[in-house]
Coordinates of C-alpha atoms and ligand atoms in Angstrom, one line a residue:
X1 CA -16.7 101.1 -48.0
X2 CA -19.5 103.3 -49.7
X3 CA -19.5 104.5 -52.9
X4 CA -21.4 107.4 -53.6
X5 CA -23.5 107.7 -56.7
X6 CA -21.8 110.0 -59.3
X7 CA -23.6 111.0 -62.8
X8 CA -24.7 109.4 -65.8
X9 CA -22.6 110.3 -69.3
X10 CA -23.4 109.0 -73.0
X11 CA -19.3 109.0 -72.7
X12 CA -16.5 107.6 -70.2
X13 CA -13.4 108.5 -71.6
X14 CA -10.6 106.5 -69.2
X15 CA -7.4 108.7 -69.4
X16 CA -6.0 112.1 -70.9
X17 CA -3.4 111.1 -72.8
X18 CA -3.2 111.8 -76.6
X19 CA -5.6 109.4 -77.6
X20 CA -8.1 110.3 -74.6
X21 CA -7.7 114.0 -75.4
X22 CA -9.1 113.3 -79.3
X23 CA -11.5 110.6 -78.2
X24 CA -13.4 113.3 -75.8
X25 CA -13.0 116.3 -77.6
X26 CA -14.8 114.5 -80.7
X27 CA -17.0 112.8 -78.7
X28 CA -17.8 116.5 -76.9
X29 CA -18.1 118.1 -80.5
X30 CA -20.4 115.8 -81.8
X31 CA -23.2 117.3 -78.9
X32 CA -22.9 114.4 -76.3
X33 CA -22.8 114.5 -72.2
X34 CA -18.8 113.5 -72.1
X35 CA -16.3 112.9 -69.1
X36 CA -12.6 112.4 -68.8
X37 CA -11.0 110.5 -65.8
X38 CA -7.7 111.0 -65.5
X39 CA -4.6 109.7 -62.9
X40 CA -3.0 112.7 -62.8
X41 CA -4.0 116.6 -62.8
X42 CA -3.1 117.6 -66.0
X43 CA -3.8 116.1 -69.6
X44 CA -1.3 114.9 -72.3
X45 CA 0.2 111.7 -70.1
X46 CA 3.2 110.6 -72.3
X47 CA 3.5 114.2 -73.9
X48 CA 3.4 116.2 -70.8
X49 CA 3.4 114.8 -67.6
X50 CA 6.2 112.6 -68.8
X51 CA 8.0 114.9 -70.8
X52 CA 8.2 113.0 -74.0
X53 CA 7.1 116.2 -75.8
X54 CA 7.3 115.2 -79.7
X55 CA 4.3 114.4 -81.7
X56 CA 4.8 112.5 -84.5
X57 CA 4.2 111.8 -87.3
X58 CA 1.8 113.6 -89.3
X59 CA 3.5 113.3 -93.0
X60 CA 4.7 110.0 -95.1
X61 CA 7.7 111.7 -96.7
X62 CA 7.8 109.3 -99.5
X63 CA 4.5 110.4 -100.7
X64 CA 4.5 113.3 -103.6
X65 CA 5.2 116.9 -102.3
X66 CA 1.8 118.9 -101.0
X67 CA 0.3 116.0 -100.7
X68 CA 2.6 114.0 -97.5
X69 CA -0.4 114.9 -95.0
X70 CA -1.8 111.8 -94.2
X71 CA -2.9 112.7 -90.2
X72 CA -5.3 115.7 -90.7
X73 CA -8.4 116.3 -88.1
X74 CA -8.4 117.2 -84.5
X75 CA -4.8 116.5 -83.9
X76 CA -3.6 118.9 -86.7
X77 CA -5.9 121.6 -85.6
X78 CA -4.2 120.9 -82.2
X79 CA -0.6 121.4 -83.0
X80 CA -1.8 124.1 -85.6
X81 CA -3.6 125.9 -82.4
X82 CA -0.3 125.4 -80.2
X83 CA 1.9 126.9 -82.7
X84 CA -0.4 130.2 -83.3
X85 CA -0.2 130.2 -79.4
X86 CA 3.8 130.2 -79.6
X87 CA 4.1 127.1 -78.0
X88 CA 4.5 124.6 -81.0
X89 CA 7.3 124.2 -83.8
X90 CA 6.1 122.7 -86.9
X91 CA 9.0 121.7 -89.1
X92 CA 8.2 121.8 -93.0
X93 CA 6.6 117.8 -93.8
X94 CA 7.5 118.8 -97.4
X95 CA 11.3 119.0 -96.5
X96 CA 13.5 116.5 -98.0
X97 CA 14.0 113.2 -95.4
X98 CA 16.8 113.4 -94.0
X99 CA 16.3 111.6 -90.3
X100 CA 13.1 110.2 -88.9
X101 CA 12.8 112.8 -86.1
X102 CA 13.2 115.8 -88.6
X103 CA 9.0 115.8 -88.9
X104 CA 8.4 115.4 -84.9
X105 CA 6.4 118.4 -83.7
X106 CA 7.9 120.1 -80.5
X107 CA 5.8 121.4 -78.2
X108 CA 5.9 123.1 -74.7
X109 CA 4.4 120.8 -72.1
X110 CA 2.3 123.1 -70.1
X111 CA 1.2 125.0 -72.8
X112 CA 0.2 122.0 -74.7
X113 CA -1.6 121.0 -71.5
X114 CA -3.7 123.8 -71.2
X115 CA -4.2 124.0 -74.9
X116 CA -5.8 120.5 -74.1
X117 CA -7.5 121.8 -71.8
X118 CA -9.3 124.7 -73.9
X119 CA -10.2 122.3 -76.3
X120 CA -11.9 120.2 -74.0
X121 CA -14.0 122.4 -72.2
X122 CA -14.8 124.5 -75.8
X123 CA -16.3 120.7 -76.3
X124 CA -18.3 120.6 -73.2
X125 CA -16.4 117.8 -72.4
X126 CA -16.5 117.3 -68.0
X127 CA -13.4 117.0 -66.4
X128 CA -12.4 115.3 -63.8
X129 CA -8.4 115.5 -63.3
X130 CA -7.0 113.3 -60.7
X131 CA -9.6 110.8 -60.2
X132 CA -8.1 107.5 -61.4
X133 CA -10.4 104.6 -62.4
X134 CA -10.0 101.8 -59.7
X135 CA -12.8 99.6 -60.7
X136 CA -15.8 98.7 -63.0
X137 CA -19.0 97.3 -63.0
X138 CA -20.2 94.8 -65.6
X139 CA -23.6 93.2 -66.6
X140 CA -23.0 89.4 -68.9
X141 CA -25.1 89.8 -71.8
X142 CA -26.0 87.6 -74.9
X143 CA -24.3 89.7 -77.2
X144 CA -20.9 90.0 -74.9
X145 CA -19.8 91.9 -71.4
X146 CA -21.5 95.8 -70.9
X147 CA -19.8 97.9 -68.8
X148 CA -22.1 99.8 -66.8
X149 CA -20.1 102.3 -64.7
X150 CA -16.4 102.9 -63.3
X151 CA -15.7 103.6 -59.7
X152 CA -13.5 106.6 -59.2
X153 CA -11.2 107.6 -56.5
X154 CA -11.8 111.2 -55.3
X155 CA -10.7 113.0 -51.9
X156 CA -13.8 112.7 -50.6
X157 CA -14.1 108.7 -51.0
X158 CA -14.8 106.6 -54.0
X159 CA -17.5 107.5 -56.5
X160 CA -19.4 105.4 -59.8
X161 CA -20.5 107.1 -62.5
X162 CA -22.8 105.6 -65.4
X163 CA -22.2 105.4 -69.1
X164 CA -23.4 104.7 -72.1
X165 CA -20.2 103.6 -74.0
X166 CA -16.7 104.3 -72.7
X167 CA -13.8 104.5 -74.5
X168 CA -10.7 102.9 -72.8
X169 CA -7.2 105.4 -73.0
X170 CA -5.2 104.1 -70.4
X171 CA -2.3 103.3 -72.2
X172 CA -2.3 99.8 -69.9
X173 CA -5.7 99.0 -70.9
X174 CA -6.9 99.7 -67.3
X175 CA -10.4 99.5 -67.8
X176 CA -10.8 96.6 -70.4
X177 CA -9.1 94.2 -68.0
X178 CA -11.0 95.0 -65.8
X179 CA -13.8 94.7 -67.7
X180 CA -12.4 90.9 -68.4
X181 CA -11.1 91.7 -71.7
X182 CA -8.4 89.5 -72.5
X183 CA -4.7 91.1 -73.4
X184 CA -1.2 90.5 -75.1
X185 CA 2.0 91.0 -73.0
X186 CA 5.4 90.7 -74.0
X187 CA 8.0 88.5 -72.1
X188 CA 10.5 90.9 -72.1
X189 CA 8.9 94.3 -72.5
X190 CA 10.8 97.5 -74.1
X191 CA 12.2 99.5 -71.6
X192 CA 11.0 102.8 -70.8
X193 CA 12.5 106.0 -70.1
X194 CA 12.8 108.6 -67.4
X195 CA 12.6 112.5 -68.6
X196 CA 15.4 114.6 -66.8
X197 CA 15.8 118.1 -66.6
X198 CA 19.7 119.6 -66.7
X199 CA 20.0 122.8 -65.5
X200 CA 23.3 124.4 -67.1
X201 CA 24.5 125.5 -70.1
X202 CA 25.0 124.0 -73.0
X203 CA 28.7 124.2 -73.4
X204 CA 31.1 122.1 -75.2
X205 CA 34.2 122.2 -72.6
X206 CA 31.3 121.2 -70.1
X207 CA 29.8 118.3 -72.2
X208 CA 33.4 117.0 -72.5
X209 CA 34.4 117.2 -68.5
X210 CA 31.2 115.5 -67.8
X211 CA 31.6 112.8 -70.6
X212 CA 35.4 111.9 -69.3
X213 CA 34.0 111.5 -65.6
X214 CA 31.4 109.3 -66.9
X215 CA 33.5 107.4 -68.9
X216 CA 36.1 107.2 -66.1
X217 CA 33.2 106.0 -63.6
X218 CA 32.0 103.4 -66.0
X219 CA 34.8 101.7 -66.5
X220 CA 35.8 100.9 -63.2
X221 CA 32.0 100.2 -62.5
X222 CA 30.4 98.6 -65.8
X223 CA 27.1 98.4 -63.7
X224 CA 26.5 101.6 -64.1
X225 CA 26.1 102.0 -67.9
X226 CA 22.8 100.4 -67.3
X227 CA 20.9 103.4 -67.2
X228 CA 21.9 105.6 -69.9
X229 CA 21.0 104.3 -73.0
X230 CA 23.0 106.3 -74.8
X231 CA 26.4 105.6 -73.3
X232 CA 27.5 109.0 -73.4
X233 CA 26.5 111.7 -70.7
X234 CA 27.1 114.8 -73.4
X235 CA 24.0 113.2 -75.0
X236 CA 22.0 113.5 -72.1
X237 CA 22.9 117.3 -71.9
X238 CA 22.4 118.0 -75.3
X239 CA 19.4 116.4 -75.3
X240 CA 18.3 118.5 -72.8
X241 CA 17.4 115.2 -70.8
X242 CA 15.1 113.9 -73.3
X243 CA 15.0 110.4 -74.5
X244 CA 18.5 109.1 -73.2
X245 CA 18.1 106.8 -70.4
X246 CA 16.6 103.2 -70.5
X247 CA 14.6 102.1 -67.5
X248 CA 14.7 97.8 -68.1
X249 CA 12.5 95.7 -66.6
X250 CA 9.4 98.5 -66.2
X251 CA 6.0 96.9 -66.1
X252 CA 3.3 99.5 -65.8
X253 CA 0.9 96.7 -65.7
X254 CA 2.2 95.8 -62.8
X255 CA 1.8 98.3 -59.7
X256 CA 4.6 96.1 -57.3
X257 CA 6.6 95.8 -60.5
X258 CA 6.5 99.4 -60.6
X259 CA 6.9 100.4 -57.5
X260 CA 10.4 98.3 -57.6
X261 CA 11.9 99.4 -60.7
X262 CA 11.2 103.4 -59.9
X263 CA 13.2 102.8 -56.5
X264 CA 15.6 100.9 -58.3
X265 CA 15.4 104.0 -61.5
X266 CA 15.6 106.8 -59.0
X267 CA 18.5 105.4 -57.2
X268 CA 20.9 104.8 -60.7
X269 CA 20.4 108.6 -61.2
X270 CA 21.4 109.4 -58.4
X271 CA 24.4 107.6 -58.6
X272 CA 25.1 108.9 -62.4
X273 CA 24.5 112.7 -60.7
X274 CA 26.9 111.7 -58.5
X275 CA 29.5 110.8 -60.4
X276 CA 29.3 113.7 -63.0
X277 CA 28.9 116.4 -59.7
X278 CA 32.3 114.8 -57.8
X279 CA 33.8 115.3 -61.4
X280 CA 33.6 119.0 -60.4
X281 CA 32.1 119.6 -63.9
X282 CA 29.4 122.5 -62.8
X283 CA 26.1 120.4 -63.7
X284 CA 22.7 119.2 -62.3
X285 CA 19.5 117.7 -63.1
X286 CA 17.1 119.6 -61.4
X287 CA 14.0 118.0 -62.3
X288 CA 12.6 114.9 -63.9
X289 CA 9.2 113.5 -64.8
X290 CA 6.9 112.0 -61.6
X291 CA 7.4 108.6 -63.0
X292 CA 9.2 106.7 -65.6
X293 CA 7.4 106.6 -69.4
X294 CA 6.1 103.3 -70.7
X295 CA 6.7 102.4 -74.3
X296 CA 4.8 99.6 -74.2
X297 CA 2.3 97.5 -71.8
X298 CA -0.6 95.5 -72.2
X299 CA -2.2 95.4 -75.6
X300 CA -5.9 94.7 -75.6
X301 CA -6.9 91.7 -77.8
X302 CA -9.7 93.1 -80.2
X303 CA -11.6 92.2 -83.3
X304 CA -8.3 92.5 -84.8
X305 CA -5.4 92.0 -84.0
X306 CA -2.9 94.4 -86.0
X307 CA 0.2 92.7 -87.2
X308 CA 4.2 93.4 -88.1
X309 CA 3.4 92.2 -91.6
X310 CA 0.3 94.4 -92.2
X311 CA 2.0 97.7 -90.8
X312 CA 5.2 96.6 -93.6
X313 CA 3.0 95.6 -96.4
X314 CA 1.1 98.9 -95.5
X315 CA -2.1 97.0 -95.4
X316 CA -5.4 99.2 -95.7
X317 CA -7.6 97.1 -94.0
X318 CA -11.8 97.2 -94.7
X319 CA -12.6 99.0 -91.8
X320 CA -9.0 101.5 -92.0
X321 CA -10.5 104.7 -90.2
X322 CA -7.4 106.4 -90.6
X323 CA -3.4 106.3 -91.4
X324 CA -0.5 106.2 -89.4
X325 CA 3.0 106.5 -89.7
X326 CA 6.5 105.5 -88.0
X327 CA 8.9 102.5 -88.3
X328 CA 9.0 99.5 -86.6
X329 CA 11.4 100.7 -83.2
X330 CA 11.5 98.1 -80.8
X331 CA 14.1 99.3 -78.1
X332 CA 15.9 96.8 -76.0
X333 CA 17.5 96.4 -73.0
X334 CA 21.4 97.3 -73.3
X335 CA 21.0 96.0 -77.0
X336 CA 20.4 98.8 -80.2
X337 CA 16.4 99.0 -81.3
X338 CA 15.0 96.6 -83.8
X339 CA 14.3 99.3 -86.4
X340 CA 12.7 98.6 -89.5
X341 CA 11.9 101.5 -91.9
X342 CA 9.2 102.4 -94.6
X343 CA 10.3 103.4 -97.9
X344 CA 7.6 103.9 -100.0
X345 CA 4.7 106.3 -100.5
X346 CA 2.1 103.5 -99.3
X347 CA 1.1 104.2 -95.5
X348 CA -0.3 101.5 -92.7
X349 CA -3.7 102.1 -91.7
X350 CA -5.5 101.2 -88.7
X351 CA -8.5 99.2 -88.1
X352 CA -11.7 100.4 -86.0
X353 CA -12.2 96.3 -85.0
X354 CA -8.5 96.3 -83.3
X355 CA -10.3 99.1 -81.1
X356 CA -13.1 96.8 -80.5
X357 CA -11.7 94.6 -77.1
X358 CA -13.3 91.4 -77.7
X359 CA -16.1 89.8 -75.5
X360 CA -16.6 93.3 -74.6
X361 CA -20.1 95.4 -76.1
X362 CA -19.9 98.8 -75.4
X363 CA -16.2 99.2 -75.1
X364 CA -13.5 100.9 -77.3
X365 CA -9.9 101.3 -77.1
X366 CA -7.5 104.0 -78.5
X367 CA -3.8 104.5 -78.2
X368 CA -0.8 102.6 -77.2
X369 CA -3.0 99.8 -75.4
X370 CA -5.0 98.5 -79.2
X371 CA -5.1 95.0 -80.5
X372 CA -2.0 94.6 -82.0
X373 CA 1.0 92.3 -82.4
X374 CA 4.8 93.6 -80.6
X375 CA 6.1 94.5 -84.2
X376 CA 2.9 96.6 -85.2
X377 CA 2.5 98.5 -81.7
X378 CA 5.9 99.4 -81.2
X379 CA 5.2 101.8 -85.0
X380 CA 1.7 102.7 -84.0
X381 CA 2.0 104.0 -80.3
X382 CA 3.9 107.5 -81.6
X383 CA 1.3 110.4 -81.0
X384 CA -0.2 111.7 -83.7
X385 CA -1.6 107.8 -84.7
X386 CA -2.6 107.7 -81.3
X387 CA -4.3 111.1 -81.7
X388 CA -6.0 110.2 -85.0
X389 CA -7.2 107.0 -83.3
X390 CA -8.8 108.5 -80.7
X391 CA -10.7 110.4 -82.8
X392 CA -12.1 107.3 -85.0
X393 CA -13.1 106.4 -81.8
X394 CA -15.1 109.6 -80.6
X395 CA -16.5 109.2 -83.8
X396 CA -17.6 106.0 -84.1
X397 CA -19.1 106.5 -80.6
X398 CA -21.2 109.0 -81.7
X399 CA -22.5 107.1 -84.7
X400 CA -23.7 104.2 -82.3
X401 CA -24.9 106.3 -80.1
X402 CA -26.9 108.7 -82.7
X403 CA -28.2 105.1 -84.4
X404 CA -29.7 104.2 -80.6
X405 CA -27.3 101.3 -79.7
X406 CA -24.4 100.9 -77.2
X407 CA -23.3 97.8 -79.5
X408 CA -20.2 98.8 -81.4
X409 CA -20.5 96.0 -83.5
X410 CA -23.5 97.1 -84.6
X411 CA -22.1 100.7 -85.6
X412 CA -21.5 101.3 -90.0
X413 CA -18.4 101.4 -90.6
X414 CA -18.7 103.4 -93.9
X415 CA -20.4 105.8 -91.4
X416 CA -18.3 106.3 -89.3
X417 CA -15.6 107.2 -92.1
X418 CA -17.9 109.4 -93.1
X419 CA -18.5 111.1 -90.4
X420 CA -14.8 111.3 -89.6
X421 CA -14.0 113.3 -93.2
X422 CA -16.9 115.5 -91.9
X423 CA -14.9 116.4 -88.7
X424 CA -11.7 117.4 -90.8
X425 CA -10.1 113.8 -90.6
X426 CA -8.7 112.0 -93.1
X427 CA -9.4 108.5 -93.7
X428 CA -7.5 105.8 -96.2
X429 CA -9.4 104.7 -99.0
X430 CA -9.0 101.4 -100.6
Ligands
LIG1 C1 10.5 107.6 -73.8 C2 9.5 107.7 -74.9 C3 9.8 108.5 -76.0 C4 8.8 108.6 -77.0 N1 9.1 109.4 -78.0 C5 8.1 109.6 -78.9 C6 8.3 110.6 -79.9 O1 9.4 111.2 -80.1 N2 7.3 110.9 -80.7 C7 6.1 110.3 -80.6 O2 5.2 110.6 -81.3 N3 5.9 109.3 -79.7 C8 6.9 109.0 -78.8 N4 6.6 108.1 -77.9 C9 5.4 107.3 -77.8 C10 4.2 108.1 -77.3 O3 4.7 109.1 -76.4 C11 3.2 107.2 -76.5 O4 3.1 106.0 -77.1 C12 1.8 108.0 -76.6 O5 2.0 109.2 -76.1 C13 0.8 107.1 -75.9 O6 -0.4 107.9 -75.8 P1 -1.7 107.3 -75.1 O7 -2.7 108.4 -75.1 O8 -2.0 106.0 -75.7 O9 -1.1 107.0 -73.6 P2 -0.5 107.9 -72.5 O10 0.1 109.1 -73.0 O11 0.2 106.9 -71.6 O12 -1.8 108.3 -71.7 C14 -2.6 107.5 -70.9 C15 -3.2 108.4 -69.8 O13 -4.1 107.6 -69.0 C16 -4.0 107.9 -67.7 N5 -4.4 106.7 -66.9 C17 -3.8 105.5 -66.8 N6 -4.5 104.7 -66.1 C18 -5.6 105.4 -65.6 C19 -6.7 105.1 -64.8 N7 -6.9 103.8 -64.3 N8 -7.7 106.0 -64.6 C20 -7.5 107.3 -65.1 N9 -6.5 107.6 -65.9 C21 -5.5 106.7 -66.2 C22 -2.5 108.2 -67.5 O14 -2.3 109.0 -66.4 C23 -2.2 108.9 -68.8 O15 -2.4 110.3 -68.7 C24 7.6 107.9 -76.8 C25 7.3 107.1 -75.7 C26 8.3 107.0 -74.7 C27 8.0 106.2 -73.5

């Protein structure tokens, strides 16, 4: 089939998600020729597309009051931009902890997609929304594996366009496989989770109807409780749909995978709708997210790999370009999460070499995809780490790239955190 020559780009930016969105805008802002590719037509992936519309966390509430900020830069302009807009609630990061979610900011999907969407183009950045990357093309040299271009699908056929350096935000690692970067899969992968939309009120006698049908329905079919992680259907409604199923067995590295385990998702809500509507309790969900939301896939081995241990002992590592902050929370299929908090007013960092895939030259990685063990990804895939470490990556781009090589392994590291504080980030000192 022909491919038609597309354009050249100092920047490939491979996905709009949270850590795409960052990587490009910095990478737009710091005056080069950028371009985000992305699956579907609208930025945000995981945030809004999916409907997992938290971003956390931007505070370590252990650390002194006034000073619990430790994700600053383009992420907090972001969220500080959506709430001006009326589309954002910030809660207080100096409030006393009382649960983990307390410090998650809210947003309104669309809104927060087209606030994306501002940003970039106010960065020059090119856009090109639905028009996945299917392919790369790669040169061997000395010094590792260049990628030179990506083919893209478009209506009109498929199209490759050139880069300098391109910066991998796929969530699955997409492009760095296929670039023959080597990656880290678990066995048994955390389940992900399907984003309904209950229409309805939010009333207590309706919440309790609902719950007794389900209840009633799961007992004399136990299969059923499969899908709602929750176990109880007034969680879903009060919840407003968010966060309460477990899809088990999802694979998004794996497209026939996939494919099974939607049918398979779409069908068991169906069957729980089914239940709660021959209840007679006046509910419906009248909407859901295209597709199911992965909490974890591949995780592309780097200079680094990121560990458990180092995220616990809150490890700063040499080349930290910037902070992040969760717990460990692996979820598990029809099992509680393995959930380990942090207690202290020491914060994890992360490291620019586990966004360095290895073997490859011109290649970085931000997001949910990084080098990083089970333990440590399943802390530092929440939003705003991913957003911080997308604009590291932006960043460091731009430093190779200003310093005439395509080598990230040839880029300063001290620059780059310079250059970071200069853009408003803040970056962990030793
Ligand atoms: C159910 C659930 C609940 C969660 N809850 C929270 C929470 O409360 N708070 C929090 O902070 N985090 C939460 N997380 C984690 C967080 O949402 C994700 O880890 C994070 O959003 C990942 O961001 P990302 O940019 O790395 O990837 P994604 O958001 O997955 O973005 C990747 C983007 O790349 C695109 N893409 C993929 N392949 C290609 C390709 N080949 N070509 C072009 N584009 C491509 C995708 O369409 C997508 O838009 C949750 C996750 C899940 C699944």
């Amino acid at each position: 089939m022909e491919i038609r020559e597309g354009n050249v780009f100092d920047v490939i930016v491979a996905g709009a998600g949270c850590a795409g969105f960052c990587a490009a805008v910095q990478a737009g802002r710091s005056g080069l020729n950028v371009a985000l590719f992305e699956h579907f037509a609208m930025p945000g992936g995981s945030l809004t597309v999916l409907g997992s519309n938290s971003i956390d966390q931007f505070n370590n509430p252990h650390r002194p009051v006034g000073d619990r900020i430790i994700i600053s830069g383009i992420a907090m302009e972001y969220v500080l931009e959506l709430e001006r807009r009326g589309f954002a609630a910030i809660p207080d990061m100096d409030a006393p902890y009382r649960v983990h979610w307390q410090y998650g900011v809210k947003v309104n999907p669309i809104a927060a997609a087209q606030c994306m969407d501002d940003f970039l183009l106010q960065a020059n950045v090119k856009l090109f929304y639905r028009q996945g990357i299917v392919a790369v093309d790669t040169t061997k040299t000395q010094n590792g594996t260049r990628v030179d271009s990506v083919i893209v699908t478009t209506k009109n056929g498929l199209v490759r366009h050139k880069a300098k350096i391109f910066i991998d935000c796929t969530g699955d690692g997409d492009l760095s496989v296929w670039a023959g970067a080597k990656y880290m899969i678990s066995q048994e992968l955390q389940p992900g989770t399907m984003r309904l939309y209950p229409a309805g009120n939010s009333d207590a006698a309706l919440f309790e109807k609902s719950d007794k049908a389900w209840s009633e329905a799961t007992v004399k079919d136990p299969g059923l409780r499969e899908i709602l992680c929750s176990g109880r259907f007034e969680s879903l409604l009060s919840s407003k749909g968010d966060n309460t199923n477990h899809i088990c067995g999802l694979n998004t590295a794996d497209s026939e995978s996939r494919s099974d385990t939607e049918i398979k998702t779409r069908k068991q809500i169906v069957e729980m709708l089914s239940v709660i509507k021959s209840s007679g309790a006046p509910m419906d969900i009248i909407g859901s997210a295209p597709e199911s939301a992965p909490r974890e896939s591949r995780r592309i081995e780097g200079d680094i790999v990121m560990t458990g241990d180092d995220y616990l002992n809150k490890r700063i590592y040499d080349d930290a370009v910037c902070y992040t902050y969760w717990f460990i929370d692996i979820h598990r299929d029809n099992k509680p999460s393995r959930i380990v908090y942090l207690n202290d007013e020491k914060t994890p960092s992360i490291s620019l070499g586990a966004m360095r895939p290895k073997g490859l030259l011109n290649v970085y990685t931000a997001g949910r995809c990084v080098s990083a063990d089970r333990e440590s990804q399943s802390a530092i895939r929440v939003k705003a780490s991913c957003m911080a470490m997308g604009q590291a990556v932006g960043a460091a781009a731009a430093v190779a790239l200003r310093n005439h090589t395509v080598n990230t392994r040839l880029v300063n590291t001290d620059e780059v955190k310079d250059y970071l504080r200069s853009q408003g980030a803040i970056v962990p000192e030793r």
